[in-house]
XYZ file of N, CA and C in Angstrom:
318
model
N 65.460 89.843 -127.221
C 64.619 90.831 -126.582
C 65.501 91.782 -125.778
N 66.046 92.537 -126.241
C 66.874 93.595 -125.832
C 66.282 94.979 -125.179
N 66.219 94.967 -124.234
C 65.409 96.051 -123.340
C 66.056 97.561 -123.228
N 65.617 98.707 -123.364
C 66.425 99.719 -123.419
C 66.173 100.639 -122.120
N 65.043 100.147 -121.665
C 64.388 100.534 -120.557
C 65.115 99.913 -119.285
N 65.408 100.636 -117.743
C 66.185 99.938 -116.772
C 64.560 99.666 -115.458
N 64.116 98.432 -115.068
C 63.348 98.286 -114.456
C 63.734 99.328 -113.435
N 62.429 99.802 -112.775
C 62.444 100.730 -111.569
C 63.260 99.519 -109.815
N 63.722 100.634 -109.143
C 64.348 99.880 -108.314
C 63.433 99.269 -107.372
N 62.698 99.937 -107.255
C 61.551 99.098 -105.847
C 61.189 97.954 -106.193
N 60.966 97.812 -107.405
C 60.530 96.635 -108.212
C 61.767 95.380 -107.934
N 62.842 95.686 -108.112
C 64.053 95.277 -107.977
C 64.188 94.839 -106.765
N 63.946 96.016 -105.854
C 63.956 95.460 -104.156
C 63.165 94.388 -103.741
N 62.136 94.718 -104.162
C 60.687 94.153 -104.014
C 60.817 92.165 -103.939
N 61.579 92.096 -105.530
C 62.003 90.643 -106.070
C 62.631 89.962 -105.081
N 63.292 90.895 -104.326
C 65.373 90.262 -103.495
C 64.530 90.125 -102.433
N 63.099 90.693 -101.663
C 62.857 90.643 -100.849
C 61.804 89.310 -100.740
N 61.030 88.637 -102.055
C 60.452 87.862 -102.202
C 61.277 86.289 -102.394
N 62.594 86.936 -103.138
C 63.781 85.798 -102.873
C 63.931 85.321 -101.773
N 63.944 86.362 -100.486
C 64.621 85.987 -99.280
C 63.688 85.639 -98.313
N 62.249 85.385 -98.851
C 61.286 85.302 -97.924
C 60.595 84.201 -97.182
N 62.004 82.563 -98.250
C 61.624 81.303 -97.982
C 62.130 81.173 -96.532
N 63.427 82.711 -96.178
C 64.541 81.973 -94.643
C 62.901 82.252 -93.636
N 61.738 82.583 -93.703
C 60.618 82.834 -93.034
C 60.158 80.950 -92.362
N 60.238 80.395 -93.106
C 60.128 79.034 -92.506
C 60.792 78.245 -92.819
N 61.897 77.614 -91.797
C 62.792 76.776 -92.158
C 63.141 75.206 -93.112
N 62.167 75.265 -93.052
C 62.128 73.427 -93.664
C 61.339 73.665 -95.091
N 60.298 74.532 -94.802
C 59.720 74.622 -96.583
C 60.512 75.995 -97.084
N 61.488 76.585 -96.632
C 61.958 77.568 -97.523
C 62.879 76.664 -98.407
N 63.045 76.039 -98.111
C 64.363 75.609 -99.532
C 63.329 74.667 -100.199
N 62.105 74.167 -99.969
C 61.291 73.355 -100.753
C 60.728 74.360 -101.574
N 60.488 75.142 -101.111
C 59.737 76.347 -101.890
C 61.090 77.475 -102.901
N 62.145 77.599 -102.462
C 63.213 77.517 -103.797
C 62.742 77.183 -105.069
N 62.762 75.348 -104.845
C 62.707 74.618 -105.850
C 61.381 75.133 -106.878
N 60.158 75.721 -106.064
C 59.224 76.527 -106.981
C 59.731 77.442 -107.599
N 59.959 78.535 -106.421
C 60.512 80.233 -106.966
C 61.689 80.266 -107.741
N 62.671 79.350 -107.854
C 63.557 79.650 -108.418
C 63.295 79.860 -110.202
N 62.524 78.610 -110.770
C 62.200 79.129 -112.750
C 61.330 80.138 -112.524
N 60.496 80.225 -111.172
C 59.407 81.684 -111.475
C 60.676 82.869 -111.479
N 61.205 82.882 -111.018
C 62.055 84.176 -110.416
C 63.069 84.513 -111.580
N 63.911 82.986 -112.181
C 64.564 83.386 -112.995
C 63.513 84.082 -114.436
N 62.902 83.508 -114.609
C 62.127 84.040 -116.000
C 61.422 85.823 -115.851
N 60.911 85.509 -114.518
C 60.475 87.386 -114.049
C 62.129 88.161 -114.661
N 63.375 87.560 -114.243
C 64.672 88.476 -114.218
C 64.629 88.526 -115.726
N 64.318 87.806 -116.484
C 64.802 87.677 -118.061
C 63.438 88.648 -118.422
N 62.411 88.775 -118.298
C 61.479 89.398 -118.184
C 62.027 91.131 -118.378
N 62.060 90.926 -117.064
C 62.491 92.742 -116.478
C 63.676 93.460 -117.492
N 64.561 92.238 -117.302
C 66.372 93.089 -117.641
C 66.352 92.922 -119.513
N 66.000 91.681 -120.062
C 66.186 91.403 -121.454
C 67.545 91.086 -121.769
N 67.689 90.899 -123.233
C 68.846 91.016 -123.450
C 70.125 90.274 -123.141
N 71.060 90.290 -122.707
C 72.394 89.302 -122.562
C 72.180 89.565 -121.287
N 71.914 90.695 -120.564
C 71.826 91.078 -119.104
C 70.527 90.034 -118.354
N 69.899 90.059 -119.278
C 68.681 89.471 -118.361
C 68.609 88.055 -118.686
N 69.205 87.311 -119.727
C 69.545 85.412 -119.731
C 71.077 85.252 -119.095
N 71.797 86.024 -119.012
C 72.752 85.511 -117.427
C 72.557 86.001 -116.177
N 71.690 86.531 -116.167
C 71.425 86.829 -114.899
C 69.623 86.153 -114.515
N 69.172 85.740 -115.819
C 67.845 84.994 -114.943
C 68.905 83.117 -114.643
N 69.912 82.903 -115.793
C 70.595 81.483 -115.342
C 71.331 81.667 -114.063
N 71.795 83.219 -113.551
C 72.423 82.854 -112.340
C 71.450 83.401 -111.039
N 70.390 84.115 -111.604
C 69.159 84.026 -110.715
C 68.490 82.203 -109.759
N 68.625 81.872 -111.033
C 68.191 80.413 -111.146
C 69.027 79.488 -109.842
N 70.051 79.613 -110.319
C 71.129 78.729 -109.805
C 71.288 79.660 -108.206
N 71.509 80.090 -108.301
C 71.567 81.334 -106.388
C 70.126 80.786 -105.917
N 68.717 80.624 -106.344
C 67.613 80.225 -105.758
C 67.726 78.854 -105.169
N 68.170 78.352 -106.117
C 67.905 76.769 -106.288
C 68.974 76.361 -105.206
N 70.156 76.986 -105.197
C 71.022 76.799 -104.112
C 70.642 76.824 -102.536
N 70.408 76.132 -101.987
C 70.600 76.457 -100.199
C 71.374 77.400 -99.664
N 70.876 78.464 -99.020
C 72.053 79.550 -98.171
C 72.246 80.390 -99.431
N 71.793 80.568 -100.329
C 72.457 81.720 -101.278
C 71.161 82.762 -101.423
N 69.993 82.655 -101.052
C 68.899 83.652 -101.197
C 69.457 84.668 -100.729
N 70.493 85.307 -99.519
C 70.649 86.522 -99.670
C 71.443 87.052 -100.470
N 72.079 86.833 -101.574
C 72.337 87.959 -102.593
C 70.912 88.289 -103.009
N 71.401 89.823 -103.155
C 70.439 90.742 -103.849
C 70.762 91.007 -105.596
N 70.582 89.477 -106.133
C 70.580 89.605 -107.441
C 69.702 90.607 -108.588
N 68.870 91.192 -108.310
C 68.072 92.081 -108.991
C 68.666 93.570 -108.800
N 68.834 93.880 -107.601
C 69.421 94.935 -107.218
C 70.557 95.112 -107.667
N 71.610 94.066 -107.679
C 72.759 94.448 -108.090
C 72.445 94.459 -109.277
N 71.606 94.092 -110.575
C 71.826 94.072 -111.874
C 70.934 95.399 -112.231
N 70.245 96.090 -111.572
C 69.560 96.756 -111.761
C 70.814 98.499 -111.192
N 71.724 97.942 -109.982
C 72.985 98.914 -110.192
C 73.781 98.803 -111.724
N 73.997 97.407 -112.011
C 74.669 97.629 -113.182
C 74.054 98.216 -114.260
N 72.909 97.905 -114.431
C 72.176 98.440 -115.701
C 72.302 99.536 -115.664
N 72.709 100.295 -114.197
C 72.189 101.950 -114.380
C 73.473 102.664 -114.855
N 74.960 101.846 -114.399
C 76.128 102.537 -114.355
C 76.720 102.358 -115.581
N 76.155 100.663 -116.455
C 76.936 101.303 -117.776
C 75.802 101.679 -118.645
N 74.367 101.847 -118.427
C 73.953 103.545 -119.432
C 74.642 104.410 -119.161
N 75.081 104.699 -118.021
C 75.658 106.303 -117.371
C 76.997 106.316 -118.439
N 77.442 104.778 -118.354
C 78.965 105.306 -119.652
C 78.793 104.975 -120.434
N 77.384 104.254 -121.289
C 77.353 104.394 -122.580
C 77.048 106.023 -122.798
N 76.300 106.520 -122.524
C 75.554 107.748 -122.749
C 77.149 108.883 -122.416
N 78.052 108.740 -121.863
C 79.319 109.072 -121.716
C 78.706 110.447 -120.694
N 77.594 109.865 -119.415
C 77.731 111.039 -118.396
C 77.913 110.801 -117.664
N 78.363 111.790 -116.314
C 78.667 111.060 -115.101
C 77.158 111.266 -114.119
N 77.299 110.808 -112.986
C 76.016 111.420 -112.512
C 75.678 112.807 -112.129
N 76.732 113.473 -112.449
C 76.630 115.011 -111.834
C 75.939 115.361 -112.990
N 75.958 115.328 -114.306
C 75.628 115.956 -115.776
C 73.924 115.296 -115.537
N 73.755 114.239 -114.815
C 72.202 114.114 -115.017
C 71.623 114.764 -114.095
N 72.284 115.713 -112.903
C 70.995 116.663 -112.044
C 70.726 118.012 -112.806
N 70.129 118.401 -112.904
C 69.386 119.370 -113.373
C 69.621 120.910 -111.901
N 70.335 121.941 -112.417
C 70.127 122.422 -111.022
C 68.981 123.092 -111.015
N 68.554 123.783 -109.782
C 67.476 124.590 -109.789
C 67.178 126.054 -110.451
N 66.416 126.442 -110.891
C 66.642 127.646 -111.347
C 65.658 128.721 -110.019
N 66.724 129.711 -109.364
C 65.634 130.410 -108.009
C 65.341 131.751 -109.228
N 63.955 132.165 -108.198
C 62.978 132.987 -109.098
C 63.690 134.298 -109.467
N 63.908 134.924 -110.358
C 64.506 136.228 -109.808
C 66.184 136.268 -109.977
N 66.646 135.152 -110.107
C 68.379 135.166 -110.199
C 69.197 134.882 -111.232
């Protein structure tokens, strides 16, 4: 399932922020890991697809399931990568994707 599409970032934020939302109560956040972590990895394989999205929902997995590792922002960062190598498959930099303005009259 190879995705060609790059999930939107809020969406992305959104995840890292639901990751990190077990440090909210101390004693059931890492019990509650042990839930979120196959929900979370399978949402990542979900979103990303592809080779990008089964090593990164197995190291989604493994960062949840871990104690003390919920703050990486695993979605976010894969959702930077997804964006930077379209930018060099597509061989542009980000300046070639703004569009400038055109003023009325000039």
């Amino acid at each position: 399932m190879e995705r060609k599409i790059t999930p939107a970032l809020w969406a992305c934020i959104l995840m890292d922020l639901l990751g990190c939302a077990s440090y909210a109560v101390p004693v059931l956040g890492e019990a509650s890991d042990v839930i979120w972590a196959p929900i979370s990895a399978i949402i990542f394989y979900k979103m990303f697809g592809g080779s990008v999205g089964a090593f990164g929902g197995v190291f989604n997995f493994i960062e949840e399931l871990f104690p003390g590792l919920d703050f990486i922002p695993t979605f976010t960062i894969s959702w930077v990568v997804r964006r930077v190598t379209q930018s060099i498959r597509e061989g542009k930099t980000p300046k070639e994707k703004v569009q400038p303005y055109k003023v009325a009259g000039l």
